[in-house]
Coordinates of C-alpha atoms in Angstrom, one line a residue:
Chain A
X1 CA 0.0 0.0 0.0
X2 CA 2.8 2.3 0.9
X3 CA 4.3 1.6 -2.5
X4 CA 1.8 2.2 -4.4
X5 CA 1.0 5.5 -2.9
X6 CA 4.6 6.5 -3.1
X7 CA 4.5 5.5 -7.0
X8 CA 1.2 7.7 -7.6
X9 CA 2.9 10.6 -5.7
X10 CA 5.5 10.2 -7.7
X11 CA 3.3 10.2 -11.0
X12 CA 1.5 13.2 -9.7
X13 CA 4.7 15.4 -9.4
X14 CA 6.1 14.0 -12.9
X15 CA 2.5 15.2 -14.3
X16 CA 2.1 18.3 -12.6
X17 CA 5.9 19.3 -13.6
X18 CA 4.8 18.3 -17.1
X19 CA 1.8 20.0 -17.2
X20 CA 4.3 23.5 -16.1
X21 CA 7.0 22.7 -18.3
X22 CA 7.8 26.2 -20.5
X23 CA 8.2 25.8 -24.2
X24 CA 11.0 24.7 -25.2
X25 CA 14.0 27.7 -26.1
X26 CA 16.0 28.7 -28.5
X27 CA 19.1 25.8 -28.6
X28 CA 21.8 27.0 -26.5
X29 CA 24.9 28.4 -28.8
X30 CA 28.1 29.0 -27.7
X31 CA 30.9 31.1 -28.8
X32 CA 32.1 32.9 -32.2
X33 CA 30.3 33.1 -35.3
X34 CA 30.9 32.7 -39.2
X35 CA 30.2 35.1 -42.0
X36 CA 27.2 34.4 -43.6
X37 CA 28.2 34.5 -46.8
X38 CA 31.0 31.3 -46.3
X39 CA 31.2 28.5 -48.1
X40 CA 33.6 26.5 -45.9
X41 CA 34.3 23.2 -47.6
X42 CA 35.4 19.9 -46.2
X43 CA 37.5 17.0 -47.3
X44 CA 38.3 13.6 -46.0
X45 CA 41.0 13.7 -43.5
X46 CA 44.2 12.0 -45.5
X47 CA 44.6 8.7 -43.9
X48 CA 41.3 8.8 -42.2
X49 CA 39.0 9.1 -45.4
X50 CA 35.2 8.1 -44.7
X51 CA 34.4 4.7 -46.3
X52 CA 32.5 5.0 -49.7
X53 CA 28.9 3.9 -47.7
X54 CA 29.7 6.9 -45.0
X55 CA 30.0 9.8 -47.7
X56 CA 26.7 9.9 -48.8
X57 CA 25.7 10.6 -45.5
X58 CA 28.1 13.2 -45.4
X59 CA 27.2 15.0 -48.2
X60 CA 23.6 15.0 -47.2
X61 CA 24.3 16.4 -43.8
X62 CA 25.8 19.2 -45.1
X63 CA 23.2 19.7 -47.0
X64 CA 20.8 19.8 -44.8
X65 CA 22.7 22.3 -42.6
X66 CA 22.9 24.6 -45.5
X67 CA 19.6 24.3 -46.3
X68 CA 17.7 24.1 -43.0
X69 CA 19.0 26.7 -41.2
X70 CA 16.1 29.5 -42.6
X71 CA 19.5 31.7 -41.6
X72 CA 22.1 33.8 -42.8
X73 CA 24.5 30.7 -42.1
X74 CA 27.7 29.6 -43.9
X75 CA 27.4 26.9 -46.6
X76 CA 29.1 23.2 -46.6
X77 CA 30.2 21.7 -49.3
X78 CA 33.0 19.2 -50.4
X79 CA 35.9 20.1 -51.8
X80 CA 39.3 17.7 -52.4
X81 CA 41.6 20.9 -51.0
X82 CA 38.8 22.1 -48.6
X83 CA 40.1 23.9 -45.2
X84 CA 37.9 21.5 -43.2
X85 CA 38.5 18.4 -42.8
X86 CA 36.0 15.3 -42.1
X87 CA 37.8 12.0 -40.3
X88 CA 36.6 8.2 -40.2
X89 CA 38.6 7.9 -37.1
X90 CA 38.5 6.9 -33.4
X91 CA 40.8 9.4 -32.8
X92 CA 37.6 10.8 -30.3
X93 CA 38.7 11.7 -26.8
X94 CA 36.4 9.8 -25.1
X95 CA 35.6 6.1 -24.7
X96 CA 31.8 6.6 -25.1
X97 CA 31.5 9.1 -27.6
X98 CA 30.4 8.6 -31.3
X99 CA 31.3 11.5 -33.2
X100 CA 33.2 14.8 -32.0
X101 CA 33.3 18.5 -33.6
X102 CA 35.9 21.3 -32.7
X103 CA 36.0 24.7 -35.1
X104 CA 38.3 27.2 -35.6
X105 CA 36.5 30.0 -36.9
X106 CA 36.6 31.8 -39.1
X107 CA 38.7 29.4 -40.8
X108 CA 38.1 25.9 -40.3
X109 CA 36.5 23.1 -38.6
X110 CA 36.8 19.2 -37.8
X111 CA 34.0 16.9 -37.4
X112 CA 35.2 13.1 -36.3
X113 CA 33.1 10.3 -36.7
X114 CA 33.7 7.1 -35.2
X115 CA 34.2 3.5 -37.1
X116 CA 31.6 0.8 -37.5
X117 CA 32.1 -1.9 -35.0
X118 CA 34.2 0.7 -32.9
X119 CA 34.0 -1.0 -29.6
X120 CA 32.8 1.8 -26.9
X121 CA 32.0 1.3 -23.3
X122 CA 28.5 1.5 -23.6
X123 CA 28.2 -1.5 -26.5
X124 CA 29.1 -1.4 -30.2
X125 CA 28.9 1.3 -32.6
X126 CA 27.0 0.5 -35.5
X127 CA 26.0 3.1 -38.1
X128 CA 22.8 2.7 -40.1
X129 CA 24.1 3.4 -43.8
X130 CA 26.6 0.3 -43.1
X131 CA 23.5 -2.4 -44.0
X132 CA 21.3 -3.1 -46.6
X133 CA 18.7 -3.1 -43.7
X134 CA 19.3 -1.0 -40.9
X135 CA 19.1 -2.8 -37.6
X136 CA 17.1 -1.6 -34.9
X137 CA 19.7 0.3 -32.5
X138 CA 22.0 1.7 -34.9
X139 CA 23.0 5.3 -35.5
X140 CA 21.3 7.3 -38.3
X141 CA 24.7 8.8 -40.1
X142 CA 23.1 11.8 -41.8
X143 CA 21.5 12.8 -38.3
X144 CA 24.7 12.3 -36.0
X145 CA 26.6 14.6 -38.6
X146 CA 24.3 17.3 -38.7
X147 CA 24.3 17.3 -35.5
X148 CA 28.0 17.9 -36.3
X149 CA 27.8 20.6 -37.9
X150 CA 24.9 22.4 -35.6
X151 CA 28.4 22.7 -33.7
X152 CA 29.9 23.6 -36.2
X153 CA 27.8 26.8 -36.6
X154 CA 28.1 27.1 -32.7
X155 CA 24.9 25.1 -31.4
X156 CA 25.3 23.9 -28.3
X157 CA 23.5 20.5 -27.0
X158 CA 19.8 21.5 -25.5
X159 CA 18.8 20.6 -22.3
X160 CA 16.2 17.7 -22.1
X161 CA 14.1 18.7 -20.1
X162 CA 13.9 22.3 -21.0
X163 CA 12.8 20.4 -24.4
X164 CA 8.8 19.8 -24.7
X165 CA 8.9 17.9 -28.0
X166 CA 11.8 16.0 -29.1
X167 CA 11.2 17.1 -32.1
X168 CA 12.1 20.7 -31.6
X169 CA 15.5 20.0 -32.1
X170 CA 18.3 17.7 -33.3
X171 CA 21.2 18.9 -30.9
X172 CA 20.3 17.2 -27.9
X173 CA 22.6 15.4 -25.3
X174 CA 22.2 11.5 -26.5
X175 CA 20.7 11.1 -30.2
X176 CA 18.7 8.3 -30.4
X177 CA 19.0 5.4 -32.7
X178 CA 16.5 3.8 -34.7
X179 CA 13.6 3.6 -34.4
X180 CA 13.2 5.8 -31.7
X181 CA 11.5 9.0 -32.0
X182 CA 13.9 11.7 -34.1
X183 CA 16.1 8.9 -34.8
X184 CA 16.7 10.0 -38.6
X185 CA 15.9 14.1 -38.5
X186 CA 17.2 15.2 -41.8
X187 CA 16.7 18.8 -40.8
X188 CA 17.0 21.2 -38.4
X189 CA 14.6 21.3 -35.5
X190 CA 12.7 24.7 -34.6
X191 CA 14.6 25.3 -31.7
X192 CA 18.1 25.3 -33.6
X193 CA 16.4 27.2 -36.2
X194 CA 15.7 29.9 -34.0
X195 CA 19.4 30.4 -32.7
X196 CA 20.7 30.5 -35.5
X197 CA 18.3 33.0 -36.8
X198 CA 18.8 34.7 -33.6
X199 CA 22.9 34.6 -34.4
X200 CA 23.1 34.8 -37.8
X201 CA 20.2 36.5 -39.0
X202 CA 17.7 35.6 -41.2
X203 CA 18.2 34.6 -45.0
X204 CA 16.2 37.3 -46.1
X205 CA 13.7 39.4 -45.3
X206 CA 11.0 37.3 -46.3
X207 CA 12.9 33.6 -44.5
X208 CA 10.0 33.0 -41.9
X209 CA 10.8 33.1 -38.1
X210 CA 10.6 30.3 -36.3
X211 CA 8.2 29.5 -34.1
X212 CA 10.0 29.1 -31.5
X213 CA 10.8 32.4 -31.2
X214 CA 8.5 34.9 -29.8
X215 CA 8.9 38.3 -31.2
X216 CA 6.9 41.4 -31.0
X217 CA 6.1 43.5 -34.0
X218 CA 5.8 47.1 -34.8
X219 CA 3.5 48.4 -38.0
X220 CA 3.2 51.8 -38.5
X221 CA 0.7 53.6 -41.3
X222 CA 1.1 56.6 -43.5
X223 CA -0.6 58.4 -46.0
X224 CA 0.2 60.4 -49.4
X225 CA -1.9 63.2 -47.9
X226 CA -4.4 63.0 -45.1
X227 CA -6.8 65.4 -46.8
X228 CA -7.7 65.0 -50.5
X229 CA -10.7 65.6 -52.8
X230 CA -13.7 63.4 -53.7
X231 CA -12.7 60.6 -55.9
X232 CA -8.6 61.5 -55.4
X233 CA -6.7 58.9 -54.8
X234 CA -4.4 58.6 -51.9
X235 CA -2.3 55.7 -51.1
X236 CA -1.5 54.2 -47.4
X237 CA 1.8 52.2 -46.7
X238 CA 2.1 50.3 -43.7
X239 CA 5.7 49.3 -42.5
X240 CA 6.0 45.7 -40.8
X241 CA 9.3 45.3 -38.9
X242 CA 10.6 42.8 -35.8
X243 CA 9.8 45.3 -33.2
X244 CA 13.2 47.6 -32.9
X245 CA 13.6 47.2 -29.0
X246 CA 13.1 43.1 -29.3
X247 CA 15.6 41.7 -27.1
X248 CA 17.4 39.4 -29.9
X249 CA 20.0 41.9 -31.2
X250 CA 20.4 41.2 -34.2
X251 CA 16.3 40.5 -35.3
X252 CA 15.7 43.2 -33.7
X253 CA 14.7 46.4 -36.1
X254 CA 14.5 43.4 -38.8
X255 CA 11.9 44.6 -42.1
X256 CA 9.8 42.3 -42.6
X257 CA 8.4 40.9 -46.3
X258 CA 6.0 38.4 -47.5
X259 CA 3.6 38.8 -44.8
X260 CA -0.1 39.3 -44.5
X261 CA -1.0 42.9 -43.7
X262 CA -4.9 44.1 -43.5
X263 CA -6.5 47.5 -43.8
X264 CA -9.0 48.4 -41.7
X265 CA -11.2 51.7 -41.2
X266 CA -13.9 52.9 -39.3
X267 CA -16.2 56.2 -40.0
X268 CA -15.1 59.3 -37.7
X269 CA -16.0 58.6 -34.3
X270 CA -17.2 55.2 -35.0
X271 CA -15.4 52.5 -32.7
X272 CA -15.3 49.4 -34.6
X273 CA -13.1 48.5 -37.6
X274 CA -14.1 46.8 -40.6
X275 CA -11.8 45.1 -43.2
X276 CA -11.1 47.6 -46.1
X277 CA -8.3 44.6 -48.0
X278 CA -4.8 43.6 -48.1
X279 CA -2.1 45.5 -48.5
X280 CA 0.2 44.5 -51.5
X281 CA 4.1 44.1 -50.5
X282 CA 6.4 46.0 -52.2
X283 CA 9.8 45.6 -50.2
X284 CA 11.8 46.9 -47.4
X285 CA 9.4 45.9 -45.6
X286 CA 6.3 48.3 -46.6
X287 CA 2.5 47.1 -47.7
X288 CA 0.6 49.3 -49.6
X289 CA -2.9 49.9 -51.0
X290 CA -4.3 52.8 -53.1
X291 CA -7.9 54.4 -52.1
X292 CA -9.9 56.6 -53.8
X293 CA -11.6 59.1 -51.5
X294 CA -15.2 58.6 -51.1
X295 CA -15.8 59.9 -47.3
X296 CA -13.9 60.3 -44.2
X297 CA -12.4 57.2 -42.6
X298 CA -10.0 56.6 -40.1
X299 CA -7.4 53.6 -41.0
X300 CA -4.9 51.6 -39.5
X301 CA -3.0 48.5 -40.4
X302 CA -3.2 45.2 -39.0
X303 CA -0.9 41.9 -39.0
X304 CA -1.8 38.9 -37.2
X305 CA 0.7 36.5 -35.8
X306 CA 1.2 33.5 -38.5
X307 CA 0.4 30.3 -37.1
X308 CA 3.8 29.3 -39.1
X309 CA 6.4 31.9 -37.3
X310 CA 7.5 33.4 -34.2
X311 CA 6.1 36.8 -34.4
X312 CA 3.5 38.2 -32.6
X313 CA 0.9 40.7 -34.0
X314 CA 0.4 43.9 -34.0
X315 CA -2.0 47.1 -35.2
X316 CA -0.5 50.2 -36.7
X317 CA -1.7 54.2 -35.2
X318 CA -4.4 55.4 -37.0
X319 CA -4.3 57.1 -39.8
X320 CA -7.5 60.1 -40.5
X321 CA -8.2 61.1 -44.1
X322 CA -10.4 63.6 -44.3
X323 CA -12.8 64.3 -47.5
X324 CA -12.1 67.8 -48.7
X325 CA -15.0 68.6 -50.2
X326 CA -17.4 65.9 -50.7
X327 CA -19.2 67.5 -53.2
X328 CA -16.5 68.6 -55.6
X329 CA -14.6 65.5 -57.5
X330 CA -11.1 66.0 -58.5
X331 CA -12.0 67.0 -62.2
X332 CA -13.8 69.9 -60.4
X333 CA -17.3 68.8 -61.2
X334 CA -19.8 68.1 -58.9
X335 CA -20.4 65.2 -56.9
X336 CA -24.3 64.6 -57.8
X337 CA -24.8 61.3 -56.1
X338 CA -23.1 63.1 -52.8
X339 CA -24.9 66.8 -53.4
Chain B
X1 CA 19.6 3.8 4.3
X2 CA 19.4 7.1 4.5
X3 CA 22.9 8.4 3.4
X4 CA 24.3 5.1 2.0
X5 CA 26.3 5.1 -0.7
X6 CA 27.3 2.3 -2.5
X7 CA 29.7 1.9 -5.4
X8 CA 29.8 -0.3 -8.4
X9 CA 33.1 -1.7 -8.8
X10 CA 32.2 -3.6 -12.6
X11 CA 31.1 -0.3 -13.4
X12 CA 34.2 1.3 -12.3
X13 CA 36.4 -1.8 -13.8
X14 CA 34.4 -0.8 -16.9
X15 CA 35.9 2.4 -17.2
X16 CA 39.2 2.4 -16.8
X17 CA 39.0 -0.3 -19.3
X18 CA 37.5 2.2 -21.3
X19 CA 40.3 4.3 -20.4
X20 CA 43.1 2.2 -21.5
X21 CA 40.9 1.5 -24.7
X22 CA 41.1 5.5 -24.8
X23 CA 44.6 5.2 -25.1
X24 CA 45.0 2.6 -27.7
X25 CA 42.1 4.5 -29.9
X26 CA 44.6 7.7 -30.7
X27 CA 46.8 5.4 -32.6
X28 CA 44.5 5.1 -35.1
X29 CA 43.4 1.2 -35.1
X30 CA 39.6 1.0 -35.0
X31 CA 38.2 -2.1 -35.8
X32 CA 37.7 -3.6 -39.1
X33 CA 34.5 -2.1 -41.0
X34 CA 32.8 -4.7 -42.8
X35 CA 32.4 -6.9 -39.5
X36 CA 28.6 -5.7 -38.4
X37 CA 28.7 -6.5 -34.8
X38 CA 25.5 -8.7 -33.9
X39 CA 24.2 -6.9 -31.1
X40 CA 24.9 -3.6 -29.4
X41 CA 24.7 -5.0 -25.8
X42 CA 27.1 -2.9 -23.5
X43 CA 30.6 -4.4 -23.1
X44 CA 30.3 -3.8 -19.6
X45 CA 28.2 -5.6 -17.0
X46 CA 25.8 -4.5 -14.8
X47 CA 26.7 -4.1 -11.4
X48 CA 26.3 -7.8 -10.3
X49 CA 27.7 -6.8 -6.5
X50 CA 27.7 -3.6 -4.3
X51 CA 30.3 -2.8 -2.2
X52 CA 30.0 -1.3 1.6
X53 CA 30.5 2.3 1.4
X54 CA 33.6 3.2 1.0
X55 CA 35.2 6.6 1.1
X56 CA 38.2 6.2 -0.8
X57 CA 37.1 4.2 -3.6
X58 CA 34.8 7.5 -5.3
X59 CA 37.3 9.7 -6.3
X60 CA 38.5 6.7 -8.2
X61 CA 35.8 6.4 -10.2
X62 CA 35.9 10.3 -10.7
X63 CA 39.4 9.9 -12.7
X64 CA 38.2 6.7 -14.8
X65 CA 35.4 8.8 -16.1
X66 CA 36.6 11.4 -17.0
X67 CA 37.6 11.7 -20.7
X68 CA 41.0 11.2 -22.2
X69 CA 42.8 14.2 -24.3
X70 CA 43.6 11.5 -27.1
X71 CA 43.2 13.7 -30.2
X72 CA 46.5 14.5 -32.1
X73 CA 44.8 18.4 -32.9
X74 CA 45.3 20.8 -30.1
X75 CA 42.3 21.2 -28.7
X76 CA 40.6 22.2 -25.6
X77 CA 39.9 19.9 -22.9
X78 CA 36.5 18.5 -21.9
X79 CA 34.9 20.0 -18.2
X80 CA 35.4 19.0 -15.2
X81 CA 33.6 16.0 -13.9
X82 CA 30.8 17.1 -11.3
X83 CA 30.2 15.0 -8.1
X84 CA 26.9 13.7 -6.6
X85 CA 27.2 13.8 -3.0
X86 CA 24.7 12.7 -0.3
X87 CA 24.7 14.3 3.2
X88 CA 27.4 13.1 5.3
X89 CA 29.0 10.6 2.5
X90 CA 31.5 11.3 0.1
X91 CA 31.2 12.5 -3.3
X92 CA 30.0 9.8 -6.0
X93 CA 31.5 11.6 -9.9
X94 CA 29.2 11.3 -12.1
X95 CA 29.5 9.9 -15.9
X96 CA 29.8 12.9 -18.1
X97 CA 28.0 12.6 -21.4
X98 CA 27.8 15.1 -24.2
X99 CA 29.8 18.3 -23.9
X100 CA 30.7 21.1 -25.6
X101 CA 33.8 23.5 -24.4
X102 CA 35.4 26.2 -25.7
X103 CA 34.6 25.5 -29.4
X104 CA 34.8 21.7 -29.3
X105 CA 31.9 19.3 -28.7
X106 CA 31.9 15.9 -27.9
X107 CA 28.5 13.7 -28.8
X108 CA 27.8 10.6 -26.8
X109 CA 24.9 8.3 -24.9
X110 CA 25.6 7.5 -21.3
X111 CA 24.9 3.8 -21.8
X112 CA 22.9 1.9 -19.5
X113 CA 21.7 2.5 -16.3
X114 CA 23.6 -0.1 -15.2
X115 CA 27.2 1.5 -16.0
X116 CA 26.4 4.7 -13.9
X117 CA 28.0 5.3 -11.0
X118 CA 24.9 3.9 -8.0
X119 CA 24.1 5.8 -5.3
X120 CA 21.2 4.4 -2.6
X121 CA 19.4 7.0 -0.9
X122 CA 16.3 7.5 0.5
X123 CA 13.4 9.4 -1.6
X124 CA 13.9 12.8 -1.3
X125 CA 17.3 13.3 0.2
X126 CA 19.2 16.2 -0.1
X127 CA 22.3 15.9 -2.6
X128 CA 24.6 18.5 -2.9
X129 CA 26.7 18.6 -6.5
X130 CA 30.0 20.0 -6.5
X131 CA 32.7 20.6 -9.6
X132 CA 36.2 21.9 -9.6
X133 CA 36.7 25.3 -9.3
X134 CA 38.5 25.4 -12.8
X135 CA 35.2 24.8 -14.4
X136 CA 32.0 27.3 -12.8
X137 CA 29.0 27.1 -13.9
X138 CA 26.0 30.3 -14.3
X139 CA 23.4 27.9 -14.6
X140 CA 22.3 24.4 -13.3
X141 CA 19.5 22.1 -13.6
X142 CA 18.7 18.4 -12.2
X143 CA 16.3 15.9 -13.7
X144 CA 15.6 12.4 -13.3
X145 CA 14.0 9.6 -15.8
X146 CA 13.3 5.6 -15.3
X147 CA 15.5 5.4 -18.6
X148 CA 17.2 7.5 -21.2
X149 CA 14.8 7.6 -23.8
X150 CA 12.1 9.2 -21.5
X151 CA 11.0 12.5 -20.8
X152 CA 12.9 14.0 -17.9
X153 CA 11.5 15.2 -14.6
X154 CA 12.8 18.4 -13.5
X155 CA 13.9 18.3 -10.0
X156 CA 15.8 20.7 -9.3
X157 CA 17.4 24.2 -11.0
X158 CA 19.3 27.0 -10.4
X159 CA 21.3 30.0 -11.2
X160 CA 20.4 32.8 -13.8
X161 CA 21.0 31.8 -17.4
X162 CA 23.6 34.0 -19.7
X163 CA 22.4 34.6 -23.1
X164 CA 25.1 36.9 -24.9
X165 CA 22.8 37.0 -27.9
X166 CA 19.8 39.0 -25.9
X167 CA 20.3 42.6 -25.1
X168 CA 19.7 41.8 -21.5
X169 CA 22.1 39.4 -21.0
X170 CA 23.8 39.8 -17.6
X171 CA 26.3 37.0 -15.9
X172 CA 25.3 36.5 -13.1
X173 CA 27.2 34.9 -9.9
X174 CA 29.2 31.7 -10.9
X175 CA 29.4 28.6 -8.6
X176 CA 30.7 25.5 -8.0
X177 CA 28.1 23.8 -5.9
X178 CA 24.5 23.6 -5.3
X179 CA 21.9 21.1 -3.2
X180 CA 19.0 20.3 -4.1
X181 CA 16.5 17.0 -2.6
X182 CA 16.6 13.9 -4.2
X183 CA 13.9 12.3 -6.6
X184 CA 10.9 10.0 -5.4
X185 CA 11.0 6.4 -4.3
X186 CA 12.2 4.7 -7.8
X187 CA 15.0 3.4 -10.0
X188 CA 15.7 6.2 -11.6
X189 CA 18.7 8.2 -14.0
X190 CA 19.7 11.4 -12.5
X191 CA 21.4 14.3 -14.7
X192 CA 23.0 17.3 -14.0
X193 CA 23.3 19.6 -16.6
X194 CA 25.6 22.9 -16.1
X195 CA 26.0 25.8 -18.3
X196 CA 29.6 27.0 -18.4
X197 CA 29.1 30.9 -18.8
X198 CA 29.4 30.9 -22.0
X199 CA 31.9 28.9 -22.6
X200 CA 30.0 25.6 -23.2
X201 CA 27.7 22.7 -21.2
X202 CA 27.9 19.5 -19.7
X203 CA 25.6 17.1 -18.9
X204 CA 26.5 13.9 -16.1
X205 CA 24.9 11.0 -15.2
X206 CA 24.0 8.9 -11.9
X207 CA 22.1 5.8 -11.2
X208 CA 19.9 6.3 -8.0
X209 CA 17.8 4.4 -6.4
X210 CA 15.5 5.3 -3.7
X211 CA 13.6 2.5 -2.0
X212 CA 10.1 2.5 -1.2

């Protein structure tokens, strides 16, 4: 009896820190940086050259961390007389450990991967790519080396239980083999996405955030001219940015392209905002739409968060255009549906 | 049982096998590829036997685990390996896993629950953890898990984190030491994960068991 109300105290703390844990953060990073705009190639470490079923693996991993990174990070690629240097080796200070990473930025780097059938303390190593079919308990290359090369870019290992999905990541402190959850991750996880956003930048202004970051935004509104005649046309541009006093340096001020931004306006002393259409991108950040006058509205801008990135919403000041002279069009005639 | 620590000695033989394998493995001579080992069952037993407490024989097991600088490159060294400690009983060092110092990370499991160092304690005793003084820490956190591949319980944490990349980032106070109680009645992992201001993290592993 005592037992079993130990175990379902037990099970009620587990679940009650569970049920409190915090999203997961940003992967922890560590030290300097590359340029973005590197290509730092690799080659196989003379006399410790990758066997022929390894290098595939290779190739994709660095693949993957050049193209998963939604960042402003360095490029991998193989080259014969490459700087870097990739080594089939158990050359690995450690007696447990299956692969090992050191960089030397902004220069080079070294990622060591240990054999097949390398004996460790914990059992035998056994890589995946090795066999025709993969054995349950064996190493997914591809992952192991991204993981790799996450170092490489300065990721650090994420704490477990900081982490609320597995998934959110691929940098954690033991990788799992197959066919355990996030055994074969070909990609960046959200979580390492956002660091190296956080380091590095984004791609472009139009790379999504991830969402496992959770920036504020600031919109603002203009106008061509807040008073203008019947029928003119005036045209509002809203700017979309990562709000300038966000606390992740180097997002922070960031324009913002390729997102959603609405229009709203409301009569003069009215309170509640109707839709009046999307504004159309046009770059560095702005959204624009052109009006013709009709009456006097008040406008502002509005951008809700994406269920795809980590930005939060946010509604421009308003904006008042004021009708002239509603009974005089532009041409100078008169308005006769108006007057 | 309160306070009792036992050690594993096939655990500990385990590692400074490991050790010596260490020291063969920087020559270069892995095994052959093309040999696909049948099973990855751990080369090391279990812990078959306990030994009585013994204060002397921990700080053994501290050096064995610890790993080796066997890489020809110049390169930094791993951290320090942090010690589990009970009240009143020596430290127990714990089996570092992944790590990442200084601009060089090392990637590896902690093996099975058997190979970690043991320590028997009653549910909810107070542990304190201790490093080196070479190797503060800003930030701590302990957890505990039945085995590896489950979700971790936070137990305990600590310490302010240090995020150079954030316009607030402030270091805090570094330490070498914290307490914090132990985990339930159970079989359980324990980690301690320590971030090194900066500089890197480490994570280390324990096998506890608190009887009902």
């Amino acid at each position: 009896m005592r037992r079993h109300v130990s175990i379902a105290a037990a099970m009620l703390l587990a679940a009650t820190v569970v049920s409190s844990a915090a999203a997961t953060t940003p992967t922890p990073s560590d030290g300097p940086i590359w340029n973005g705009d590197q290509l730092i190639e690799y080659r196989w470490k003379d006399g410790n050259e990758p066997p022929a079923w390894l290098r595939p693996a290779v190739h994709a991993a660095a693949d993957d961390a050049t193209r998963t990174t939604r960042a402003g990070t360095p490029s991998f690629g193989y080259s014969a007389g490459g700087p870097a240097w990739i080594s089939y080796t158990g050359d690995i200070p450690s007696t447990y450990a299956v692969a090992y990473a050191n960089r030397n930025v902004p220069s080079s780097y070294g990622i060591r991967i240990r054999p097949q059938g390398y004996p460790l303390d914990w059992g035998t190593l056994r890589w995946c790519q090795f066999y025709d079919s993969p054995p349950t308990g064996c190493y997914d290359a591809e992952m192991i080396i991204l993981h790799e090369f996450g170092h490489v870019l300065a990721l650090d290992h994420a704490v477990d239980e900081q982490v609320d999905d597995w998934l959110d990541t691929v940098m954690h402190w033991a990788p799992k083999t197959k066919a355990k959850i996030g055994w074969n991750e070909h990609g960046f996880g959200r979580c390492d996405v956002a660091r190296l956003q956080i380091r590095y930048d984004t791609a472009s202004s139009t790379s999504p955030l991830s969402t496992c970051l959770d920036l504020e935004t600031q919109l603002s509104l203009t106008t061509s001219s807040s008073q203008v005649g019947y029928g003119s046309n005036f045209v509002l541009t809203a700017t979309l940015k990562v709000h300038p006093s966000a606390d992740e340096v180097i997002l922070a001020g960031n324009l913002l392209d390729g997102r959603s931004v609405t229009l709203q306006r409301r009569a003069i002393g009215s309170t509640s905002w109707s839709d009046a259409g999307s504004m159309n991108g046009t770059g560095n950040g702005r959204y624009s739409r052109s009006l013709a006058g009709s009456a006097s509205f008040e406008y502002r801008a509005r951008f809700d968060s994406p269920a795809n990135e980590g930005l939060r919403g946010s509604t421009s000041g308003v904006v008042r255009i004021s009708i002239t002279d509603p009974c005089v069009t532009s041409g100078g005639a008169i308005n006769a549906p108006t007057c | 049982m309160k306070g009792q620590i036992r050690l594993v000695p096939a655990a500990a033989l385990g590692l400074l096998l490991s050790l010596a394998l260490a020291g063969c493995g920087s020559s270069g001579s892995p095994p052959t590829p093309g040999a696909p080992s049948a099973t990855a069952l751990p080369t090391s037993a279990g812990p078959t036997a306990t030994a009585a407490p013994s204060a002397t024989a921990a700080p053994t097991a501290a050096v064995t685990a610890t790993p080796t600088a066997a890489a020809t490159d110049a390169e930094p060294a791993a951290p320090a390996v942090g010690s589990l400690a009970v009240e009143g009983s020596p430290g127990v060092p714990g089996r570092q896993g992944s790590w990442c110092y200084d601009g060089a990370c090392l990637d590896g499991p902690p093996g099975p629950k058997q190979m970690l160092s043991l320590i028997e304690t009653a549910a909810g005793a107070p542990f304190a953890f201790s490093i080196p003084e070479s190797h503060p820490f800003n930030e701590w956190s302990v957890a505990y898990r039945s085995r590896i591949d489950d979700q971790p319980t936070l137990l305990a944490s600590g310490g302010a984190p240090y995020d150079p990349d954030l316009a607030s980032a402030t270091l805090g106070p570094l330490m070498t030491d914290f307490t914090f109680d132990g985990p339930p009645s159970g079989d359980w992992i324990v980690t301690a994960s320590l971030q090194f201001a900066g500089h890197g993290s480490s994570v280390y592993y324990w096998h506890v068991v608190a009887p009902t």
